[in-house]
Amino acid sequence: MSTVPDSGMRMGKHILKQFLIQGWARFLYHTGVWRLINWLMPRRLLILAGHCVDDPQVNAGLPSHLRIEAGHLEFLLRGLGRRFALKSVTGGLEALSDSRGPRGTVALSMDDGYRDNLTALPPILEATGAGCTVYLESRVLTEGRTNWGHEFFWLLGEGKDSPESFAQAWLAVDGTSAAGLQFQDLLSEGAAHEYSVKKILKYHCQPEQRDAFVRERFESRGGDGPSLCKRIHLDAEGVREMLSCPVGQGAIELGGHTRTHEVLSSLSAEDQTKEIGGAAKELERLFPGAACETFAYPYGRDWDFNQDSRVAARAAGYKVALTTMPGVVTRDSDMYCLPRIMIDDSTPLHMLVAHASGGFLLWKRFGLKA
Ligand SMILES: [Zn+2]
């Protein structure tokens, strides 16, 4: 039996769905019908998820999906601010529970604590009146050490490795583990790309083996861990400086994002408690009183965390936990599985207005998923 018609049909359905989503968003935006939907649908909070604002001094070389151009971010926030209330995540959650609050609220969140959140983000918040919640990876602050992902990006970005040469190097020391077999398949299919190699490193490796291998390769090719970490991430002093930026009372707040940015679902319950609860204690020690009330799961897709992660987040004192599964938050949302919409240079304003006005909540009422 052939699988070709099935996959062809799936592809066709996917294209049709994307066409409908885009068409609906454009229709709401350009006709002004979003206003009617905004009034009809329950109160909601759209949480935007980004990482870096372009600043060549500090984040050149980071993958483009992690960066957004300053002008585009400002355009999106101005467009949203004309139609909805702009808040931080905790401010947005308060607005949601206020029966006289705005119908639609938008909160910006930025993950991983990159240095550009101090050098490039505050002027945009000031110009647009937006708030932002910055989710911090605590080992960066306590040990000045970034995670394996950035050392891997550095190897590729600096031309020290290609995805093929990296996979071959792994095979030279390990061709028998689950990861080794996957790298073997990738190379024989000629499918070694940045994304596919990173996926194996993320989901099919023993974390200790992966961290040691990437670190050794990074250092042997001239990488300097402390200086890479200092260039791309904020240190504790930088976080304090960011919090004291004159962009409006409470416009920037902090949230937890684990100690080492591991895929939580790959860890035992005990290790997840160390990652989530341990990081919460470290943030409280570093920034006493800077309420860290909300938490974001690293990577944030529903296979990246599990029930143990939710239990650990609640035990650590977090009131809510954010994913990167798309959607908007309502009062009925599962507070330890809140959706966010990822933003980058390709994100159109009409799509965010459609989400923030409840345009896709309406779809949900008809059993459709955006
Ligand atoms: Zn992250």
Coordinates of C-alpha atoms and ligand atoms in Angstrom, one line a residue:
M1 CA 0.0 0.0 0.0
S2 CA 1.4 3.4 -1.0
T3 CA 1.7 6.2 1.5
V4 CA 2.1 8.9 -1.1
P5 CA -1.6 9.8 -1.5
D6 CA -1.8 10.1 2.3
S7 CA 1.1 12.4 2.6
G8 CA 0.0 14.4 -0.5
M9 CA -3.5 14.8 1.0
R10 CA -2.0 15.9 4.4
M11 CA 0.2 18.5 2.6
G12 CA -2.9 19.7 0.7
K13 CA -4.9 20.0 3.9
H14 CA -2.1 21.9 5.6
I15 CA -1.8 24.4 2.7
L16 CA -5.6 24.9 2.7
K17 CA -5.6 25.5 6.4
Q18 CA -2.8 28.0 6.3
F19 CA -4.6 29.8 3.4
L20 CA -7.8 30.0 5.5
I21 CA -5.9 31.2 8.6
Q22 CA -4.2 33.9 6.7
G23 CA -7.4 34.9 4.8
W24 CA -9.4 35.1 8.0
A25 CA -6.8 37.2 9.7
R26 CA -6.5 39.6 6.8
F27 CA -10.3 39.8 6.6
L28 CA -10.7 40.7 10.3
Y29 CA -7.9 43.3 10.1
H30 CA -8.7 45.1 6.9
T31 CA -12.5 45.2 7.2
G32 CA -12.4 46.2 10.9
V33 CA -14.6 43.2 11.8
W34 CA -12.0 42.4 14.5
R35 CA -13.7 45.1 16.6
L36 CA -17.0 43.2 16.6
I37 CA -15.2 39.9 17.4
N38 CA -13.3 41.7 20.1
W39 CA -16.5 42.9 21.7
L40 CA -18.3 39.5 21.3
M41 CA -15.6 37.1 22.6
P42 CA -14.6 36.6 26.2
R43 CA -11.8 38.7 27.8
R44 CA -8.4 37.4 26.6
L45 CA -4.6 37.9 26.9
L46 CA -2.3 37.4 23.9
I47 CA 1.3 36.7 25.1
L48 CA 4.0 37.2 22.5
A49 CA 7.1 35.2 22.7
G50 CA 10.5 36.4 21.4
H51 CA 14.1 36.1 22.3
C52 CA 16.4 38.8 20.9
V53 CA 16.1 42.3 19.4
D54 CA 18.7 42.7 16.6
D55 CA 21.8 44.3 17.9
P56 CA 24.9 43.3 15.9
Q57 CA 27.2 44.1 18.8
V58 CA 25.7 41.4 21.0
N59 CA 23.7 38.9 18.9
A60 CA 25.2 38.7 15.4
G61 CA 25.5 35.1 14.5
L62 CA 22.5 33.9 16.5
P63 CA 20.0 32.1 14.3
S64 CA 17.4 34.4 12.6
H65 CA 14.4 32.6 14.3
L66 CA 15.7 33.9 17.6
R67 CA 16.0 37.5 16.5
I68 CA 13.5 40.3 15.6
E69 CA 14.5 43.6 13.9
A70 CA 13.9 46.6 16.3
G71 CA 11.8 48.4 13.7
H72 CA 9.5 45.4 13.2
L73 CA 9.0 44.8 16.9
E74 CA 8.1 48.5 17.3
F75 CA 5.7 48.4 14.4
L76 CA 3.9 45.3 15.9
L77 CA 3.7 46.8 19.4
R78 CA 2.4 50.2 18.1
G79 CA -0.2 48.4 15.9
L80 CA -1.3 46.3 18.8
G81 CA -1.2 49.2 21.3
R82 CA -3.6 51.2 19.2
R83 CA -6.2 48.4 19.5
F84 CA -5.5 46.6 22.8
A85 CA -4.0 47.2 26.3
L86 CA -0.2 46.5 26.5
K87 CA 1.1 44.9 29.7
S88 CA 3.7 42.6 31.2
V89 CA 2.6 38.9 31.7
T90 CA 1.5 39.5 35.3
G91 CA -0.2 42.8 34.4
G92 CA -2.0 41.0 31.6
L93 CA -3.2 38.2 33.9
E94 CA -4.5 40.9 36.3
A95 CA -6.4 42.6 33.5
L96 CA -7.9 39.3 32.5
S97 CA -9.4 38.7 36.0
D98 CA -10.7 42.3 36.2
S99 CA -14.3 42.3 35.1
R100 CA -14.0 45.9 34.1
G101 CA -10.7 45.4 32.4
P102 CA -10.0 45.7 28.7
R103 CA -11.5 43.0 26.3
G104 CA -8.1 42.3 24.8
T105 CA -4.7 42.6 26.4
V106 CA -1.2 41.9 24.8
A107 CA 1.9 41.1 26.8
L108 CA 5.4 40.7 25.4
S109 CA 7.7 38.0 26.8
M110 CA 11.4 37.5 25.9
D111 CA 13.1 34.2 26.7
D112 CA 16.6 33.3 27.9
G113 CA 17.8 36.8 29.1
Y114 CA 19.8 38.0 26.1
R115 CA 22.0 41.1 26.5
D116 CA 20.0 43.0 23.8
N117 CA 17.0 43.0 26.2
L118 CA 19.1 45.7 27.9
T119 CA 20.8 47.4 24.9
A120 CA 17.9 47.3 22.3
L121 CA 14.6 46.5 24.0
P122 CA 14.0 49.4 26.6
P123 CA 13.7 52.2 24.0
I124 CA 11.0 50.2 22.1
L125 CA 9.1 49.6 25.3
E126 CA 9.4 53.3 26.1
A127 CA 8.2 54.4 22.6
T128 CA 5.2 52.0 22.6
G129 CA 4.2 51.9 26.3
A130 CA 4.5 48.1 26.2
G131 CA 5.6 45.9 29.1
C132 CA 7.8 42.9 29.0
T133 CA 8.5 39.8 31.0
V134 CA 12.1 38.4 30.6
Y135 CA 12.5 34.7 31.4
L136 CA 15.9 33.9 32.8
E137 CA 18.0 30.8 32.7
S138 CA 19.7 31.0 36.1
R139 CA 23.0 29.1 35.4
V140 CA 24.0 31.9 33.0
L141 CA 23.8 34.3 35.9
T142 CA 25.4 32.1 38.6
E143 CA 28.2 30.4 36.6
G144 CA 28.5 32.6 33.5
R145 CA 27.8 29.5 31.4
T146 CA 25.5 29.3 28.4
N147 CA 23.8 26.1 27.3
W148 CA 25.1 23.6 24.6
G149 CA 22.8 25.1 22.0
H150 CA 24.8 28.4 21.8
E151 CA 28.1 26.5 21.5
F152 CA 26.6 24.5 18.7
F153 CA 25.3 27.6 16.9
W154 CA 28.8 29.2 17.4
L155 CA 30.5 26.2 15.7
L156 CA 28.2 26.5 12.6
G157 CA 28.0 30.3 12.6
E158 CA 31.8 30.8 12.7
G159 CA 32.2 28.2 10.0
K160 CA 34.1 25.9 12.4
D161 CA 31.8 23.0 11.5
S162 CA 29.1 22.2 9.0
P163 CA 26.1 20.0 10.0
E164 CA 27.8 17.1 8.1
S165 CA 31.2 17.5 9.7
F166 CA 29.6 17.8 13.2
A167 CA 27.6 14.6 12.6
Q168 CA 30.7 12.8 11.3
A169 CA 32.7 13.9 14.3
W170 CA 30.0 12.5 16.6
L171 CA 30.1 9.2 14.7
A172 CA 33.8 8.9 15.0
V173 CA 33.4 8.6 18.8
D174 CA 29.9 7.0 19.0
G175 CA 28.2 5.1 16.3
T176 CA 26.1 2.8 18.5
S177 CA 23.9 4.9 20.9
A178 CA 20.5 6.1 19.8
A179 CA 22.0 9.4 18.8
G180 CA 24.9 7.7 16.9
L181 CA 22.4 5.6 14.9
Q182 CA 20.3 8.7 14.1
F183 CA 23.4 10.6 12.9
Q184 CA 24.3 7.6 10.8
D185 CA 20.8 7.7 9.1
L186 CA 21.0 11.4 8.6
L187 CA 24.3 11.3 6.8
S188 CA 23.3 8.3 4.6
E189 CA 20.2 10.2 3.6
G190 CA 22.2 13.4 3.0
A191 CA 19.8 15.1 5.4
A192 CA 22.2 16.7 7.9
H193 CA 21.0 20.3 8.3
E194 CA 21.3 22.7 11.3
Y195 CA 17.7 21.8 12.3
S196 CA 18.0 18.0 12.0
V197 CA 21.3 17.8 13.8
K198 CA 20.1 20.1 16.6
K199 CA 16.9 17.9 16.9
I200 CA 19.0 14.8 17.5
L201 CA 21.2 16.7 20.1
K202 CA 18.0 17.9 21.8
Y203 CA 15.9 14.8 21.9
H204 CA 18.0 11.7 21.3
C205 CA 21.3 12.3 23.3
Q206 CA 22.3 11.7 26.9
P207 CA 22.5 15.3 28.1
E208 CA 25.9 14.8 29.8
Q209 CA 27.4 13.1 26.7
R210 CA 26.0 15.8 24.5
D211 CA 27.2 18.7 26.7
A212 CA 30.7 17.2 27.0
F213 CA 31.0 16.5 23.3
V214 CA 29.8 20.0 22.1
R215 CA 31.9 21.7 24.8
E216 CA 35.1 19.9 23.7
R217 CA 34.5 20.6 20.1
F218 CA 33.7 24.3 20.8
E219 CA 36.8 24.8 22.9
S220 CA 39.1 22.9 20.6
R221 CA 38.1 25.2 17.8
G222 CA 38.8 28.3 19.7
G223 CA 35.5 28.9 21.4
D224 CA 35.7 30.8 24.7
G225 CA 32.7 29.9 26.9
P226 CA 32.8 32.8 29.4
S227 CA 33.2 35.5 26.7
L228 CA 30.4 34.0 24.5
C229 CA 28.1 33.9 27.5
K230 CA 29.0 37.5 28.4
R231 CA 28.5 38.8 24.9
I232 CA 25.0 37.3 24.2
H233 CA 23.5 37.0 27.7
L234 CA 22.8 39.5 30.5
D235 CA 24.8 38.9 33.7
A236 CA 23.2 39.7 37.1
E237 CA 24.4 43.3 37.0
G238 CA 22.9 43.7 33.5
V239 CA 19.6 42.3 34.7
R240 CA 19.5 44.9 37.5
E241 CA 20.3 47.6 35.1
M242 CA 17.5 46.4 32.8
L243 CA 15.1 46.4 35.7
S244 CA 16.0 50.0 36.6
C245 CA 15.5 51.3 33.0
P246 CA 13.1 54.3 33.0
V247 CA 10.5 52.7 30.8
G248 CA 7.6 53.0 33.2
Q249 CA 6.8 51.4 36.6
G250 CA 7.0 47.7 36.4
A251 CA 7.3 47.7 32.6
I252 CA 10.0 45.0 32.8
E253 CA 9.6 42.0 35.1
L254 CA 11.4 38.7 35.5
G255 CA 10.2 35.1 35.2
G256 CA 11.9 31.7 35.6
H257 CA 13.1 29.5 32.8
T258 CA 15.0 26.7 34.6
R259 CA 18.8 26.5 35.5
T260 CA 20.2 25.0 32.3
H261 CA 17.4 25.1 29.7
E262 CA 17.2 21.3 29.4
V263 CA 14.2 19.6 27.8
L264 CA 12.2 19.0 31.0
S265 CA 10.3 15.9 29.8
S266 CA 13.7 14.1 29.4
L267 CA 14.4 14.5 33.1
S268 CA 13.3 12.6 36.2
A269 CA 10.8 14.4 38.6
E270 CA 13.6 15.0 41.0
D271 CA 15.9 16.6 38.4
Q272 CA 13.0 18.7 37.2
T273 CA 12.5 20.0 40.7
K274 CA 16.2 20.9 40.8
E275 CA 15.9 22.7 37.4
I276 CA 12.7 24.6 38.2
G277 CA 12.8 25.1 42.0
G278 CA 16.6 25.5 42.2
A279 CA 16.4 28.2 39.6
A280 CA 13.6 30.0 41.4
K281 CA 15.7 30.1 44.6
E282 CA 18.7 31.4 42.7
L283 CA 16.6 34.2 41.1
E284 CA 15.2 35.2 44.4
R285 CA 18.7 35.3 45.9
L286 CA 20.0 37.4 43.0
F287 CA 17.1 39.7 42.7
P288 CA 15.2 39.8 46.0
G289 CA 11.7 41.1 45.8
A290 CA 11.7 41.3 42.0
A291 CA 8.6 39.2 41.9
C292 CA 9.3 36.1 39.7
E293 CA 5.7 34.9 39.7
T294 CA 5.6 33.3 36.3
F295 CA 7.6 30.5 34.6
A296 CA 8.2 29.5 31.0
Y297 CA 9.0 25.9 30.0
P298 CA 12.2 25.7 27.9
Y299 CA 11.3 25.1 24.2
G300 CA 7.7 25.0 25.4
R301 CA 6.1 22.6 22.9
D302 CA 3.8 20.1 24.6
W303 CA 6.3 17.2 24.3
D304 CA 9.0 19.3 26.0
F305 CA 7.3 19.2 29.4
N306 CA 5.0 16.8 31.4
Q307 CA 3.0 16.4 34.5
D308 CA 6.1 16.4 36.7
S309 CA 7.1 19.8 35.2
R310 CA 3.7 21.3 36.1
V311 CA 4.0 19.9 39.7
A312 CA 7.6 21.3 40.0
A313 CA 6.5 24.7 38.7
R314 CA 3.6 24.9 41.2
A315 CA 5.8 23.7 44.1
A316 CA 8.4 26.4 43.2
G317 CA 5.7 29.0 43.8
Y318 CA 5.0 30.0 40.2
K319 CA 1.4 31.0 39.7
V320 CA 1.4 30.2 36.0
A321 CA 3.6 28.4 33.4
L322 CA 3.9 29.4 29.8
T323 CA 4.3 27.2 26.7
T324 CA 5.0 28.0 23.1
M325 CA 1.8 26.3 22.0
P326 CA -0.1 28.9 20.0
G327 CA -3.3 30.5 21.2
V328 CA -4.6 33.2 23.6
V329 CA -5.2 33.0 27.4
T330 CA -8.8 33.3 28.8
R331 CA -10.1 32.9 32.3
D332 CA -10.8 29.3 31.6
S333 CA -7.2 28.5 30.5
D334 CA -5.1 25.8 32.2
M335 CA -2.8 28.1 34.2
Y336 CA 0.2 25.7 34.0
C337 CA -0.2 25.4 30.2
L338 CA -0.7 28.9 28.9
P339 CA -0.3 29.5 25.2
R340 CA 2.0 32.1 23.5
I341 CA 2.5 33.2 19.9
M342 CA 6.1 33.2 18.7
I343 CA 7.2 36.4 16.9
D344 CA 10.0 37.1 14.5
D345 CA 10.6 39.2 11.4
S346 CA 8.1 37.2 9.4
T347 CA 5.2 37.8 11.9
P348 CA 2.5 40.0 10.3
L349 CA 0.5 42.5 12.4
H350 CA -2.9 41.2 11.0
M351 CA -2.2 37.8 12.4
L352 CA -1.5 39.2 15.9
V353 CA -4.6 41.4 15.7
A354 CA -6.7 38.4 14.7
H355 CA -5.4 36.4 17.7
A356 CA -5.7 39.3 20.2
S357 CA -9.3 40.2 19.2
G358 CA -10.4 36.5 19.7
G359 CA -10.7 35.7 16.0
F360 CA -9.4 32.2 16.5
L361 CA -11.3 31.7 19.8
L362 CA -14.3 32.0 17.6
W363 CA -12.9 29.2 15.4
K364 CA -12.5 27.1 18.5
R365 CA -16.2 27.5 19.3
F366 CA -16.9 25.8 15.9
G367 CA -14.4 23.0 16.8
L368 CA -11.6 24.4 14.5
K369 CA -8.0 24.8 15.5
A370 CA -5.8 27.7 14.2
Ligands
ZN1 ZN 14.4 29.4 26.1

